[in-house]
CSV table of C-alpha atoms in Angstrom, one decimal:
chain,number,residue,atom,x,y,z
A,1,MET,CA,-28.5,-21.0,15.2
A,2,ARG,CA,-29.7,-24.5,14.6
A,3,GLU,CA,-27.1,-27.2,14.0
A,4,HIS,CA,-28.1,-27.8,10.4
A,5,ASN,CA,-27.8,-24.0,9.7
A,6,ALA,CA,-24.5,-23.9,11.6
A,7,ASP,CA,-23.1,-26.7,9.4
A,8,ARG,CA,-24.2,-24.8,6.3
A,9,ALA,CA,-22.8,-21.5,7.6
A,10,GLY,CA,-19.5,-23.2,8.5
A,11,SER,CA,-19.2,-24.8,5.1
A,12,LEU,CA,-19.9,-21.4,3.5
A,13,LEU,CA,-17.2,-19.8,5.7
A,14,VAL,CA,-14.6,-22.4,4.8
A,15,THR,CA,-15.4,-22.0,1.1
A,16,THR,CA,-15.0,-18.2,1.3
A,17,ALA,CA,-11.8,-18.6,3.3
A,18,VAL,CA,-10.3,-21.0,0.7
A,19,ILE,CA,-11.2,-18.6,-2.1
A,20,LEU,CA,-9.6,-15.7,-0.2
A,21,LEU,CA,-6.4,-17.7,0.5
A,22,PHE,CA,-5.9,-18.5,-3.1
A,23,ALA,CA,-7.2,-15.1,-4.5
A,24,SER,CA,-5.8,-12.7,-1.9
A,25,VAL,CA,-2.8,-11.7,-4.0
A,26,PRO,CA,-4.6,-10.9,-7.3
A,27,ILE,CA,-7.6,-9.4,-5.5
A,28,GLY,CA,-5.4,-7.2,-3.2
A,29,ILE,CA,-3.3,-5.9,-6.1
A,30,PHE,CA,-6.3,-5.3,-8.3
A,31,LEU,CA,-8.3,-3.5,-5.6
A,32,VAL,CA,-5.5,-1.1,-4.6
A,33,ALA,CA,-4.5,-0.4,-8.2
A,34,PHE,CA,-8.1,0.2,-9.3
A,35,ILE,CA,-9.1,2.4,-6.4
A,36,HIS,CA,-5.9,4.5,-6.6
A,37,GLN,CA,-6.2,5.0,-10.4
A,38,SER,CA,-9.9,5.7,-10.2
A,39,PHE,CA,-10.2,8.0,-7.2
A,40,TYR,CA,-6.7,9.2,-6.2
A,41,LEU,CA,-5.0,10.0,-9.5
A,42,LYS,CA,-5.5,13.5,-10.9
A,43,ASN,CA,-4.6,15.1,-14.2
A,44,ASN,CA,-2.3,17.7,-12.6
A,45,TYR,CA,0.0,15.2,-11.1
A,46,LEU,CA,3.5,14.9,-12.6
A,47,PHE,CA,3.8,11.4,-11.0
A,48,PHE,CA,1.7,9.1,-8.8
A,49,ASP,CA,2.7,5.8,-7.4
A,50,THR,CA,1.6,3.2,-4.8
A,51,PRO,CA,4.3,1.9,-2.5
A,52,MET,CA,4.7,-1.9,-2.2
A,53,SER,CA,3.6,-1.7,1.4
A,54,SER,CA,0.1,-0.7,0.3
A,55,TYR,CA,-0.3,-3.9,-1.7
A,56,VAL,CA,1.3,-6.1,1.0
A,57,THR,CA,-1.1,-4.6,3.6
A,58,MET,CA,-4.2,-5.3,1.4
A,59,VAL,CA,-3.1,-8.9,0.7
A,60,ALA,CA,-2.2,-9.5,4.4
A,61,MET,CA,-5.7,-8.2,5.4
A,62,PHE,CA,-7.4,-10.8,3.1
A,63,LEU,CA,-5.2,-13.6,4.5
A,64,ILE,CA,-5.9,-12.6,8.1
A,65,ILE,CA,-9.7,-12.6,7.3
A,66,ALA,CA,-9.4,-16.0,5.6
A,67,VAL,CA,-7.7,-17.4,8.8
A,68,LEU,CA,-10.4,-15.9,11.0
A,69,LEU,CA,-13.2,-17.3,8.9
A,70,ILE,CA,-11.6,-20.8,9.2
A,71,PHE,CA,-11.4,-20.4,13.0
A,72,ILE,CA,-15.1,-19.3,13.1
A,73,ALA,CA,-16.1,-22.2,10.9
A,74,ILE,CA,-14.2,-24.7,13.2
A,75,TYR,CA,-15.9,-23.2,16.2
A,76,LEU,CA,-19.3,-23.6,14.6
A,77,PHE,CA,-18.7,-27.2,13.8
A,78,LYS,CA,-17.4,-28.1,17.3
A,79,SER,CA,-19.8,-26.1,19.4
A,80,TYR,CA,-23.5,-26.3,20.3
A,81,GLU,CA,-26.1,-23.6,20.2
A,82,SER,CA,-25.8,-21.4,23.3
A,83,LYS,CA,-25.6,-17.8,24.4
A,84,LYS,CA,-21.9,-18.1,24.7
A,85,ARG,CA,-21.6,-19.3,21.1
A,86,SER,CA,-23.8,-16.4,19.8
A,87,PHE,CA,-21.6,-14.0,21.8
A,88,ILE,CA,-18.4,-15.4,20.4
A,89,LEU,CA,-19.8,-15.4,16.8
A,90,VAL,CA,-20.8,-11.7,17.1
A,91,LEU,CA,-17.4,-10.8,18.6
A,92,SER,CA,-15.6,-12.7,15.8
A,93,THR,CA,-17.7,-10.9,13.2
A,94,LEU,CA,-16.9,-7.5,14.7
A,95,ILE,CA,-13.2,-8.3,14.9
A,96,THR,CA,-13.3,-9.3,11.2
A,97,ILE,CA,-15.1,-6.1,10.2
A,98,VAL,CA,-12.7,-4.0,12.2
A,99,ILE,CA,-9.7,-5.7,10.6
A,100,THR,CA,-11.2,-5.1,7.2
A,101,ILE,CA,-11.9,-1.4,7.8
A,102,ILE,CA,-8.4,-0.7,9.3
A,103,GLY,CA,-6.5,-2.9,6.8
A,104,GLY,CA,-8.4,-1.4,3.9
A,105,TYR,CA,-7.9,2.2,5.1
A,106,LEU,CA,-4.2,1.8,5.8
A,107,SER,CA,-3.6,0.1,2.4
A,108,LEU,CA,-5.6,2.6,0.3
A,109,ASP,CA,-4.3,5.7,2.2
A,110,ASN,CA,-0.7,4.8,1.4
A,111,TYR,CA,0.7,6.6,-1.7
A,112,PHE,CA,2.8,9.4,-3.0
A,113,TYR,CA,2.6,11.8,-5.8
A,114,MET,CA,4.4,14.9,-7.3
A,115,ASP,CA,2.9,18.0,-8.9
A,116,LYS,CA,4.3,21.4,-9.7
A,117,GLU,CA,4.0,22.4,-6.0
A,118,GLY,CA,6.0,19.6,-4.5
A,119,LEU,CA,6.2,16.0,-3.3
A,120,TYR,CA,3.4,14.5,-1.2
A,121,TYR,CA,3.7,11.3,0.8
A,122,ASP,CA,1.1,9.5,2.8
A,123,ASP,CA,2.9,6.6,4.5
A,124,LEU,CA,1.3,3.4,5.7
A,125,TRP,CA,0.9,4.4,9.4
A,126,GLY,CA,0.4,8.1,8.8
A,127,LEU,CA,-3.1,9.5,9.1
A,128,GLU,CA,-2.2,12.7,7.3
A,129,LYS,CA,-0.4,13.5,4.1
A,130,THR,CA,3.1,15.0,4.4
A,131,ALA,CA,3.9,17.8,1.9
A,132,TYR,CA,7.4,18.7,0.8
A,133,SER,CA,7.4,21.9,-1.3
A,134,TRP,CA,9.8,22.3,-4.3
A,135,ASP,CA,10.5,25.8,-3.0
A,136,GLU,CA,12.3,24.3,0.0
A,137,ILE,CA,14.3,21.7,-1.9
A,138,THR,CA,18.1,22.1,-1.4
A,139,ALA,CA,19.5,19.2,-3.4
A,140,MET,CA,18.5,16.4,-5.7
A,141,LYS,CA,20.6,13.3,-6.3
A,142,GLN,CA,20.2,10.1,-8.3
A,143,ILE,CA,22.1,7.0,-7.2
A,144,ASN,CA,23.0,4.5,-9.9
A,145,LYS,CA,24.2,1.0,-9.1
A,146,LYS,CA,27.1,-0.6,-11.0
A,147,GLU,CA,27.2,-4.3,-10.8
A,148,ASN,CA,29.1,-6.8,-13.0
A,149,GLY,CA,29.7,-3.9,-15.5
A,150,THR,CA,26.0,-3.0,-15.7
A,151,LEU,CA,24.8,0.4,-14.7
A,152,SER,CA,21.2,0.7,-13.5
A,153,PRO,CA,19.3,3.5,-11.7
A,154,GLU,CA,18.7,2.7,-8.0
A,155,LYS,CA,17.1,5.6,-6.2
A,156,VAL,CA,16.5,9.3,-6.3
A,157,ILE,CA,17.0,11.5,-3.1
A,158,PHE,CA,15.3,14.8,-2.6
A,159,THR,CA,17.0,16.8,0.2
A,160,TYR,CA,15.1,19.4,2.3
A,161,GLY,CA,17.7,20.9,4.7
A,162,GLU,CA,18.4,17.9,7.1
A,163,ASP,CA,15.5,15.8,5.8
A,164,LYS,CA,16.1,13.4,2.9
A,165,ILE,CA,13.3,11.7,1.0
A,166,GLU,CA,14.6,8.6,-0.8
A,167,LEU,CA,12.5,7.0,-3.5
A,168,PRO,CA,13.5,3.8,-5.1
A,169,LEU,CA,13.6,4.1,-8.9
A,170,THR,CA,11.1,1.5,-9.8
A,171,HIS,CA,10.4,0.8,-13.4
A,172,LYS,CA,7.4,3.2,-13.4
A,173,LEU,CA,9.3,6.0,-11.6
A,174,ARG,CA,12.3,5.6,-14.0
A,175,ASN,CA,10.0,6.1,-16.9
A,176,GLU,CA,8.2,9.1,-15.5
A,177,ILE,CA,10.8,11.0,-13.4
A,178,ASP,CA,12.4,13.0,-16.2
A,179,PRO,CA,9.6,15.7,-16.4
A,180,VAL,CA,9.8,16.1,-12.6
A,181,ILE,CA,13.6,16.5,-12.6
A,182,GLY,CA,13.4,18.9,-15.6
A,183,TYR,CA,10.8,21.0,-13.8
A,184,ILE,CA,12.8,21.2,-10.6
A,185,GLU,CA,16.0,22.1,-12.5
A,186,ASN,CA,14.3,24.7,-14.7
A,187,ALA,CA,11.8,26.2,-12.3
A,188,LYS,CA,13.7,25.9,-9.0
A,189,GLY,CA,17.3,26.0,-10.1
A,190,VAL,CA,18.3,22.8,-8.3
A,191,LYS,CA,20.4,20.5,-10.5
A,192,LEU,CA,20.4,16.8,-10.4
A,193,VAL,CA,23.6,15.2,-9.1
A,194,LEU,CA,24.5,11.7,-10.4
A,195,GLU,CA,26.4,9.3,-8.1
A,196,THR,CA,27.4,5.7,-8.9
A,197,ARG,CA,27.6,3.0,-6.3
A,198,THR,CA,29.7,0.1,-7.2
A,199,VAL,CA,28.7,-3.4,-6.0
A,200,GLU,CA,31.5,-5.9,-5.8
């Protein structure tokens, strides 16, 4: 790569990195939400949600790529054309591509949903989806938090024998959990138990 072209490429990399640094949060959130809503959500789901770890992973991936681009640009500015520089640039590009693929996959493959068959969870580091059938559920509990005289839903716990699945009652889940609970109570005969946790 000629020095003039190296300077131009370095400047382009720095510009791209700065854009990624400032736009990583909105781009990461938008990408995860758009792809999950467009390709993962199905009509027969009683509930579908994306854990916060999915968004955090996507944003972190963009930030790491931005830092890598800055290091590559600095190396371009400070080094001269040689076989070593070409090798390092190819290696850096491959590392960036691998981080993009792994980070993107882990982020997008992190979700959970409920349908009439059960609860399905694909955690951040899991390569396969874990299924918990409603036929095997043994208990269902909602924990409410009482703080300064205010009562608010905190989490719901589905128990399968010795396994407990705890889901934080986010604003979205609070608004959409009632049909799920109603279905489990009516179809499976497992009643929701309410428990209040007082915070001093």
